mmCIF file of N, CA and C in Angstrom:
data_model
loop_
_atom_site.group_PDB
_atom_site.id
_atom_site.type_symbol
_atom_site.label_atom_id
_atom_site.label_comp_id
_atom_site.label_asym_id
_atom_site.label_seq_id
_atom_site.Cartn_x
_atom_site.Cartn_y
_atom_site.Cartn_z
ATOM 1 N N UNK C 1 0.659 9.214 -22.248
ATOM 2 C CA UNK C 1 0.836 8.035 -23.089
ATOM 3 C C UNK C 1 2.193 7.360 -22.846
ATOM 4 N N UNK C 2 3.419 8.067 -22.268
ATOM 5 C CA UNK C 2 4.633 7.356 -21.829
ATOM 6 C C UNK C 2 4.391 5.862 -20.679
ATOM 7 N N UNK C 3 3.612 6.336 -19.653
ATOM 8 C CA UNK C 3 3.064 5.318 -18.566
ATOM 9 C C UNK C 3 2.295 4.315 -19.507
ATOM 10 N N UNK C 4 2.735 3.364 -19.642
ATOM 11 C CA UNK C 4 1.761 1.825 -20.692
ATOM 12 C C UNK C 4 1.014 1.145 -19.439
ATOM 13 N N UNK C 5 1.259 1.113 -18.216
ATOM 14 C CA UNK C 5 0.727 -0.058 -17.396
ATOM 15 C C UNK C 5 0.345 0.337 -16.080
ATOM 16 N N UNK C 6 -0.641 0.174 -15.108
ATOM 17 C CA UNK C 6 -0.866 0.853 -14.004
ATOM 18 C C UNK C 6 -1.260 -0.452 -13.119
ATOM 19 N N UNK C 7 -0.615 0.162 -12.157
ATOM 20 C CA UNK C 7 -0.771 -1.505 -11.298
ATOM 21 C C UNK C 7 -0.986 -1.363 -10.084
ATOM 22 N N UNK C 8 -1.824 -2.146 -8.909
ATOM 23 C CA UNK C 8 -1.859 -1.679 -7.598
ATOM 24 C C UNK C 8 -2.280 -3.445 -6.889
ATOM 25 N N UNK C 9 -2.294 -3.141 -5.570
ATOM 26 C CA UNK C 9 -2.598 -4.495 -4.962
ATOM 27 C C UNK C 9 -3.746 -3.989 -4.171
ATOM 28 N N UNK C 10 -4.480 -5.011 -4.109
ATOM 29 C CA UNK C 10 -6.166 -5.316 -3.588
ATOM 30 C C UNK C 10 -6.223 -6.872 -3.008
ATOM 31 N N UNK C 11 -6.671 -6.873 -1.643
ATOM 32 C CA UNK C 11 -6.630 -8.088 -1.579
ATOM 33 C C UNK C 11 -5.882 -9.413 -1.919
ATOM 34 N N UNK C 12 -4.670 -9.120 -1.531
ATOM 35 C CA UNK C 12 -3.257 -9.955 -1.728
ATOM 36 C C UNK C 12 -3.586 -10.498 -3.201
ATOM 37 N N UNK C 13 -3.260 -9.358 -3.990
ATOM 38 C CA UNK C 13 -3.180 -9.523 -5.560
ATOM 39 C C UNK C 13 -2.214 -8.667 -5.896
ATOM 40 N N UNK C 14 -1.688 -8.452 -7.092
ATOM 41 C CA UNK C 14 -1.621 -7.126 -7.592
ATOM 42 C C UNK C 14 -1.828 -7.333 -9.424
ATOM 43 N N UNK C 15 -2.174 -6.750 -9.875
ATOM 44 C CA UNK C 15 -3.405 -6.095 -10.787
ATOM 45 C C UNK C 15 -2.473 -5.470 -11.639
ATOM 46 N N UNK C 16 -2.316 -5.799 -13.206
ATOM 47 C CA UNK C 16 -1.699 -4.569 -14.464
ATOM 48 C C UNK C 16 -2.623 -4.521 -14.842
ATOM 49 N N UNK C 17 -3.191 -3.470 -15.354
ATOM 50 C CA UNK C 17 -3.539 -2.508 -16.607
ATOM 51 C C UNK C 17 -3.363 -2.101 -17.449
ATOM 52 N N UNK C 18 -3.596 -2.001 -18.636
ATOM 53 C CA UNK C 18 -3.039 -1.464 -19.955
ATOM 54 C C UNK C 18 -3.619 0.010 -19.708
ATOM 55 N N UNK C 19 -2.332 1.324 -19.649
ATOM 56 C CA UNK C 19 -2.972 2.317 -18.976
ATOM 57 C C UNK C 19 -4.031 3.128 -20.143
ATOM 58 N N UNK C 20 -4.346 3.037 -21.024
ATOM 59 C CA UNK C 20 -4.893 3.636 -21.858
ATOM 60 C C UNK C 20 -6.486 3.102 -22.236
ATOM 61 N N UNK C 21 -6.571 1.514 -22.213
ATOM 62 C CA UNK C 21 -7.330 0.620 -22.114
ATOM 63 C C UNK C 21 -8.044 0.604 -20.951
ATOM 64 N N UNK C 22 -7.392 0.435 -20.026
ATOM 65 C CA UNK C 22 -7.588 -0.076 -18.465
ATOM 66 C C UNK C 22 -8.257 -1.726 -18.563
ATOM 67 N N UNK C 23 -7.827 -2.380 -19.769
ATOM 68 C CA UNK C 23 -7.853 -3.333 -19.517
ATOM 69 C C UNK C 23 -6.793 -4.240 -18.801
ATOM 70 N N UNK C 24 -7.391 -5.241 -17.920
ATOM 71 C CA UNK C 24 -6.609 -5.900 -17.058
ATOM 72 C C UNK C 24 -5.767 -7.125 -17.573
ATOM 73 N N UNK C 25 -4.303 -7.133 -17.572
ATOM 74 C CA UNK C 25 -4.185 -8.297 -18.410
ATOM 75 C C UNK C 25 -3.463 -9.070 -17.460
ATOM 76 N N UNK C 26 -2.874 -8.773 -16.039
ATOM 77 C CA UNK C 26 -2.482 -9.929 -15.910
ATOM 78 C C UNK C 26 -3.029 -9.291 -14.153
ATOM 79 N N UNK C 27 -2.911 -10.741 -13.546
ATOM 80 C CA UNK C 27 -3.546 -10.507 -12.189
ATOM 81 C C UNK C 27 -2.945 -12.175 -10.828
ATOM 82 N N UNK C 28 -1.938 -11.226 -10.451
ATOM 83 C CA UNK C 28 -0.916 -12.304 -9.664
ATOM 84 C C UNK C 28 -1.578 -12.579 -8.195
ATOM 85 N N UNK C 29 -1.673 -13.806 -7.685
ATOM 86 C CA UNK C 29 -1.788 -13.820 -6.033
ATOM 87 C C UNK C 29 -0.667 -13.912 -5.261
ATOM 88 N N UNK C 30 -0.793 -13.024 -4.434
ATOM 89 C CA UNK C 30 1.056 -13.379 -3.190
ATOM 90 C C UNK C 30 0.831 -14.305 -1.892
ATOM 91 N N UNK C 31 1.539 -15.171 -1.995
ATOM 92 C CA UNK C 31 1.686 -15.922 -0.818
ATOM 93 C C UNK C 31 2.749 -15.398 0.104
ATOM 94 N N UNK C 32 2.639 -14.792 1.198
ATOM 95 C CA UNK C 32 3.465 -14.769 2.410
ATOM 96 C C UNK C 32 3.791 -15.900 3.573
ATOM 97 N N UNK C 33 4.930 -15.970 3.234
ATOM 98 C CA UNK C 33 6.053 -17.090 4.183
ATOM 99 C C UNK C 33 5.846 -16.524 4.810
ATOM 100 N N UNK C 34 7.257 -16.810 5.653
ATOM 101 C CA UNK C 34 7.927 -16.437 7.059
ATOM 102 C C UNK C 34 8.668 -15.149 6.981
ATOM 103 N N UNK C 35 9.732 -15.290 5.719
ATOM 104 C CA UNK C 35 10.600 -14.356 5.557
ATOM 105 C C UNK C 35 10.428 -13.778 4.173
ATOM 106 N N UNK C 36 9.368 -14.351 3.289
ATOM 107 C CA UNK C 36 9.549 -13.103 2.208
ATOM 108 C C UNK C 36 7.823 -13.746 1.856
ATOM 109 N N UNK C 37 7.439 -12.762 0.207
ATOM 110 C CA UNK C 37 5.966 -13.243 -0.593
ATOM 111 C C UNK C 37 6.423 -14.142 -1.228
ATOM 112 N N UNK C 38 5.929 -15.253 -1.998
ATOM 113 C CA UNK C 38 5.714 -16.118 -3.540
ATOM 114 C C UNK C 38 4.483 -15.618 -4.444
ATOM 115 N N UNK C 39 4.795 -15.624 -4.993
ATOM 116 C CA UNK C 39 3.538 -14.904 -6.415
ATOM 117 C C UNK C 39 2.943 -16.865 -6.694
ATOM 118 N N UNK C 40 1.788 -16.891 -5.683
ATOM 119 C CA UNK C 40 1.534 -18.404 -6.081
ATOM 120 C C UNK C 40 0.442 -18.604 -7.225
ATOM 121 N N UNK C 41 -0.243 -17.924 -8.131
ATOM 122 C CA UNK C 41 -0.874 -17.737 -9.384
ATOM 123 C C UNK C 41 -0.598 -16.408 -10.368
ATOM 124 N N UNK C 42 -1.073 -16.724 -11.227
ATOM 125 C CA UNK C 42 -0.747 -15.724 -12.183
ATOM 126 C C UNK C 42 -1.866 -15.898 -13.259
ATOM 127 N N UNK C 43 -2.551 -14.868 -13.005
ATOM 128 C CA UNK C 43 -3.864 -15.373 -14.258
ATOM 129 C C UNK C 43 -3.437 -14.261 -15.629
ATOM 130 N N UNK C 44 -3.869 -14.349 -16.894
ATOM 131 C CA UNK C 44 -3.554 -13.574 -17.976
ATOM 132 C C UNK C 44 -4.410 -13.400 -19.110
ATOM 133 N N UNK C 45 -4.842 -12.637 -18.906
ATOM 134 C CA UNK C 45 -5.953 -12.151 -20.125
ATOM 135 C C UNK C 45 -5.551 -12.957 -21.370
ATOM 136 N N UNK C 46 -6.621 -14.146 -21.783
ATOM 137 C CA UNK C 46 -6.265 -14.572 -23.489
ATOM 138 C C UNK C 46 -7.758 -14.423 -24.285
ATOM 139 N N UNK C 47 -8.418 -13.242 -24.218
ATOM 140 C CA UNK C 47 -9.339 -12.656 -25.071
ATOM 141 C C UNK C 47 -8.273 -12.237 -26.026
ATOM 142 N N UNK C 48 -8.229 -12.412 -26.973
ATOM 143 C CA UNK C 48 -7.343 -12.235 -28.249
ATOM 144 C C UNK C 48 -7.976 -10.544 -28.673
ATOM 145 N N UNK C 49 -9.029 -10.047 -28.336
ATOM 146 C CA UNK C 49 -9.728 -8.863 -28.801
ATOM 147 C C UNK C 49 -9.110 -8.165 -28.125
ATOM 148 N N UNK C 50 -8.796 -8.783 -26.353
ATOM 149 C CA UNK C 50 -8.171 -7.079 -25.291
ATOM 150 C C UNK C 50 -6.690 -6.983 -25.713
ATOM 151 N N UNK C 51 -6.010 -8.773 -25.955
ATOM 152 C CA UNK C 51 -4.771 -8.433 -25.661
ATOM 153 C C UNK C 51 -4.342 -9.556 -26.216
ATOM 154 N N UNK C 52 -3.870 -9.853 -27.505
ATOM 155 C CA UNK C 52 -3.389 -10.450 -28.466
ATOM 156 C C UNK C 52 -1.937 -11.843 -28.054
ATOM 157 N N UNK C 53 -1.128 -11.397 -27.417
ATOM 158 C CA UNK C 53 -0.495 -12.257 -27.067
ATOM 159 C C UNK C 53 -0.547 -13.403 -26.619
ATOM 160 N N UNK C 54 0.272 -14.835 -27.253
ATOM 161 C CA UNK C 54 -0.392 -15.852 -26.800
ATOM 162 C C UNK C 54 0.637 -16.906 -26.039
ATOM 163 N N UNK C 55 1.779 -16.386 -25.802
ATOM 164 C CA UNK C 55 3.343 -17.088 -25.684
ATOM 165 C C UNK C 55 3.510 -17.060 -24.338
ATOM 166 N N UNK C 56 2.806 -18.280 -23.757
ATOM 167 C CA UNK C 56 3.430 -17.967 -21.964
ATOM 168 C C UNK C 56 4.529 -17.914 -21.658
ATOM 169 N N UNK C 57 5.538 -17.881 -22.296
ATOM 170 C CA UNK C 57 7.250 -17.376 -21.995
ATOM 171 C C UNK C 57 7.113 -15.680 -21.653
ATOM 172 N N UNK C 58 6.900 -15.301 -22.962
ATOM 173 C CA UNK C 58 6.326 -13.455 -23.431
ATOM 174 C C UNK C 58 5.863 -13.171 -21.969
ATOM 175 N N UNK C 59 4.617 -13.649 -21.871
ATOM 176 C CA UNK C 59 4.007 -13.316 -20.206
ATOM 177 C C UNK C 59 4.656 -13.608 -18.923
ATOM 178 N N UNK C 60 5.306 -14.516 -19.033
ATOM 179 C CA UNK C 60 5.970 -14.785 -18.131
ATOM 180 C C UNK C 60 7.825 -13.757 -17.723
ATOM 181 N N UNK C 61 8.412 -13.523 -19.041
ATOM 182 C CA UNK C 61 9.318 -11.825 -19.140
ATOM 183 C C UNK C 61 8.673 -10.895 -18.853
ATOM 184 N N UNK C 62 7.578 -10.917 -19.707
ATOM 185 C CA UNK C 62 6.925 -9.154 -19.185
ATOM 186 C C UNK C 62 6.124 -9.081 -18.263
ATOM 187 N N UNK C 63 5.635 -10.021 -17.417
ATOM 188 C CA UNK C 63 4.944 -9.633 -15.788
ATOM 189 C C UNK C 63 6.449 -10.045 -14.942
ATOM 190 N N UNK C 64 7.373 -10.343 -15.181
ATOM 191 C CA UNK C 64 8.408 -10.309 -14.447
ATOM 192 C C UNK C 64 9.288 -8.937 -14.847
ATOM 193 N N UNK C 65 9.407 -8.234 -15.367
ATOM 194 C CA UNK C 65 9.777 -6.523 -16.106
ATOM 195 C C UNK C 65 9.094 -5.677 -15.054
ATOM 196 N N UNK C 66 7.723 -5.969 -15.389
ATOM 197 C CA UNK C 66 7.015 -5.089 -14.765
ATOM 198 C C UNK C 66 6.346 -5.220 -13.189
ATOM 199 N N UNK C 67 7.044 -6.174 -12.868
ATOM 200 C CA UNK C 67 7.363 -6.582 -11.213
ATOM 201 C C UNK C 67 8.616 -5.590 -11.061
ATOM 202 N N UNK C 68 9.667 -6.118 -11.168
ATOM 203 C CA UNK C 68 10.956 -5.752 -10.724
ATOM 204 C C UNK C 68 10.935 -3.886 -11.150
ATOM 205 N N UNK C 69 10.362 -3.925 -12.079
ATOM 206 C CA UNK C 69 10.940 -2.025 -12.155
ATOM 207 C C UNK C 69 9.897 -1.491 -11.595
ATOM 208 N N UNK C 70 8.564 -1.784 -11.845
ATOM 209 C CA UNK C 70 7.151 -0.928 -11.366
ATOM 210 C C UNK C 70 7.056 -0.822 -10.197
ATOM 211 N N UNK C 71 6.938 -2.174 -9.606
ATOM 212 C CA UNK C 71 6.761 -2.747 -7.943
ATOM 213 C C UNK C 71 7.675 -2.764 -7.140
ATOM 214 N N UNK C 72 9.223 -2.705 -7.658
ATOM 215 C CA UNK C 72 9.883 -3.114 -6.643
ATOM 216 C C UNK C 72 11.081 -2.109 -7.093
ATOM 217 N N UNK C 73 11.280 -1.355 -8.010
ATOM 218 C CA UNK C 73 12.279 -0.083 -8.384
ATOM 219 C C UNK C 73 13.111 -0.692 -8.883
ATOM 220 N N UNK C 74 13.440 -1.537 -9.221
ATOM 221 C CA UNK C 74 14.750 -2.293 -9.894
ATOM 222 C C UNK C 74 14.859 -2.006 -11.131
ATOM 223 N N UNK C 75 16.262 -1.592 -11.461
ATOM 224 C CA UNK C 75 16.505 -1.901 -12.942
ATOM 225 C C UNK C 75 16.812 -3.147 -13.275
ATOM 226 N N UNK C 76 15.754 -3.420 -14.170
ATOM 227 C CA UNK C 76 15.419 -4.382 -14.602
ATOM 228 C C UNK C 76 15.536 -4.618 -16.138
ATOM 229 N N UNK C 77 16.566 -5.336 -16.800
ATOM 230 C CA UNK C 77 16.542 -5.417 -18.601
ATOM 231 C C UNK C 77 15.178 -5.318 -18.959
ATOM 232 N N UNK C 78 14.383 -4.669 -19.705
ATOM 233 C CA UNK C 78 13.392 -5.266 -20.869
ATOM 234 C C UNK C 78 13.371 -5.972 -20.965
ATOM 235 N N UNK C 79 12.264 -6.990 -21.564
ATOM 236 C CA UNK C 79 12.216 -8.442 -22.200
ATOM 237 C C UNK C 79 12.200 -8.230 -24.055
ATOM 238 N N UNK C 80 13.276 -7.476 -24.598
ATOM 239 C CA UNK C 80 12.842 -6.955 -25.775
ATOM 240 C C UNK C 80 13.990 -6.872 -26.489
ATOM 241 N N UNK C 81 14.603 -7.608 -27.748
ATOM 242 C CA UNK C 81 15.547 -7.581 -28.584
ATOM 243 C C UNK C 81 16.447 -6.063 -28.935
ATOM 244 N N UNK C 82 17.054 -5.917 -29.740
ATOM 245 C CA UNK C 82 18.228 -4.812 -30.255
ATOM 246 C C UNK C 82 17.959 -4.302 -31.544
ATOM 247 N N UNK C 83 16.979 -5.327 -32.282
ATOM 248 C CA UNK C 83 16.871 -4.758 -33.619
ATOM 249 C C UNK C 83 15.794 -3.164 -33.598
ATOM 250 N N UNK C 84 16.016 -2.655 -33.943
ATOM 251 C CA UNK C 84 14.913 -1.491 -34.147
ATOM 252 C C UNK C 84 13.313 -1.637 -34.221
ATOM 253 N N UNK C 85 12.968 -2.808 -34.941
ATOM 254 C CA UNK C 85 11.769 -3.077 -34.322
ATOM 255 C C UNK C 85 11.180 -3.444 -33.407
ATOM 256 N N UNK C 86 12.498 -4.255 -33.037
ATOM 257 C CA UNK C 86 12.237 -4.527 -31.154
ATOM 258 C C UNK C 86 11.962 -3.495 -30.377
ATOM 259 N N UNK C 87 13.359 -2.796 -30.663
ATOM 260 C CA UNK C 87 12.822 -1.256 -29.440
ATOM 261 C C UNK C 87 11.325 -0.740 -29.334
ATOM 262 N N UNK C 88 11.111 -0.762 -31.152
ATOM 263 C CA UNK C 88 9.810 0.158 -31.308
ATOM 264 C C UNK C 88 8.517 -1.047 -30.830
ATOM 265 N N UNK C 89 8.727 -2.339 -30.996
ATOM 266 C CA UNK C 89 7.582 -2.670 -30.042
ATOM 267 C C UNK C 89 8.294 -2.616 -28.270
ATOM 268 N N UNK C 90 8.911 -2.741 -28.108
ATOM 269 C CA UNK C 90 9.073 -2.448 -26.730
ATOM 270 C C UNK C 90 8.491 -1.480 -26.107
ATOM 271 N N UNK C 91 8.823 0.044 -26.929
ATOM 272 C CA UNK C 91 8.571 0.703 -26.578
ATOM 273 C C UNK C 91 6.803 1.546 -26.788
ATOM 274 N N UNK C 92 6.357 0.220 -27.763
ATOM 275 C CA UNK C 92 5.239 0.889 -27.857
ATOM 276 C C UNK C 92 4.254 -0.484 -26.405
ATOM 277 N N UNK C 93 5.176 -1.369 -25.525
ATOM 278 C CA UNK C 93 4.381 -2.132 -24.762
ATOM 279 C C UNK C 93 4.755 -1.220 -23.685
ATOM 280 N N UNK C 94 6.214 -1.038 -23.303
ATOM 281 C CA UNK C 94 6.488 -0.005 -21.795
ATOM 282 C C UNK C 94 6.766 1.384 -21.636
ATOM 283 N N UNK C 95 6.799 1.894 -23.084
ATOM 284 C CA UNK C 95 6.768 3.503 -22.400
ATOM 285 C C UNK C 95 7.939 3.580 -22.386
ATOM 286 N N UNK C 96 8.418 4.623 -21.411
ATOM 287 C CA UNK C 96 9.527 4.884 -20.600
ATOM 288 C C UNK C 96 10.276 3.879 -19.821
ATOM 289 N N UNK C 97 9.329 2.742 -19.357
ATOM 290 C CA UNK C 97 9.917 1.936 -18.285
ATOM 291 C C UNK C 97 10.997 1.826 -19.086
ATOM 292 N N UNK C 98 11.285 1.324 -20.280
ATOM 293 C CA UNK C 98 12.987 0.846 -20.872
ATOM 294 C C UNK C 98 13.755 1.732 -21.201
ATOM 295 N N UNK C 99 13.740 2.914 -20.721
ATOM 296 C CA UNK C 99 15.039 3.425 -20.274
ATOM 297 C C UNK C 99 15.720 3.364 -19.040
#
């Protein structure tokens, strides 16, 4: 239950999961240049039943979180406030990732 998100690439995508769910909530395409990828779509689950969030900012911090630390090893800030309830939803969206 520490792991919240499971992610892999298929066909110049890559794919989160809610690891408990295995519902899919967000699902990026990569464009390859010359010298690096562009993430040229970004689709996001808005069934309000799988996955409640509706703030394309929100989605747009937390598929960038979970790029940089999951995919690419970076420490990467959270997208998640200081107050104590922050942590505790933080930590009830990433697990471990925010340490």
């Amino acid at each position: 239950m520490e792991d919240k998100w499971e992610a892999y690439f298929e066909n110049g995508r890559i794919h989160f999961h809610r690891s408990w769910t295995d519902a899919k909530i967000y699902e990026a395409a990569l464009r390859k240049t010359e010298d690096y990828y562009t993430i040229s779509e970004i689709l996001v689950e808005r069934d309000t039943e799988i996955y409640s969030n509706t703030d394309d900012n929100k989605d747009i911090d937390t598929f960038g979180f979970l790029v940089g630390s999951k995919i690419l090893g970076q420490n990467v800030n959270p997208p998640i406030g200081t107050s104590n309830a922050d942590v505790l939803s933080g930590w009830s969206t990433f697990g471990k990732m925010i340490l």
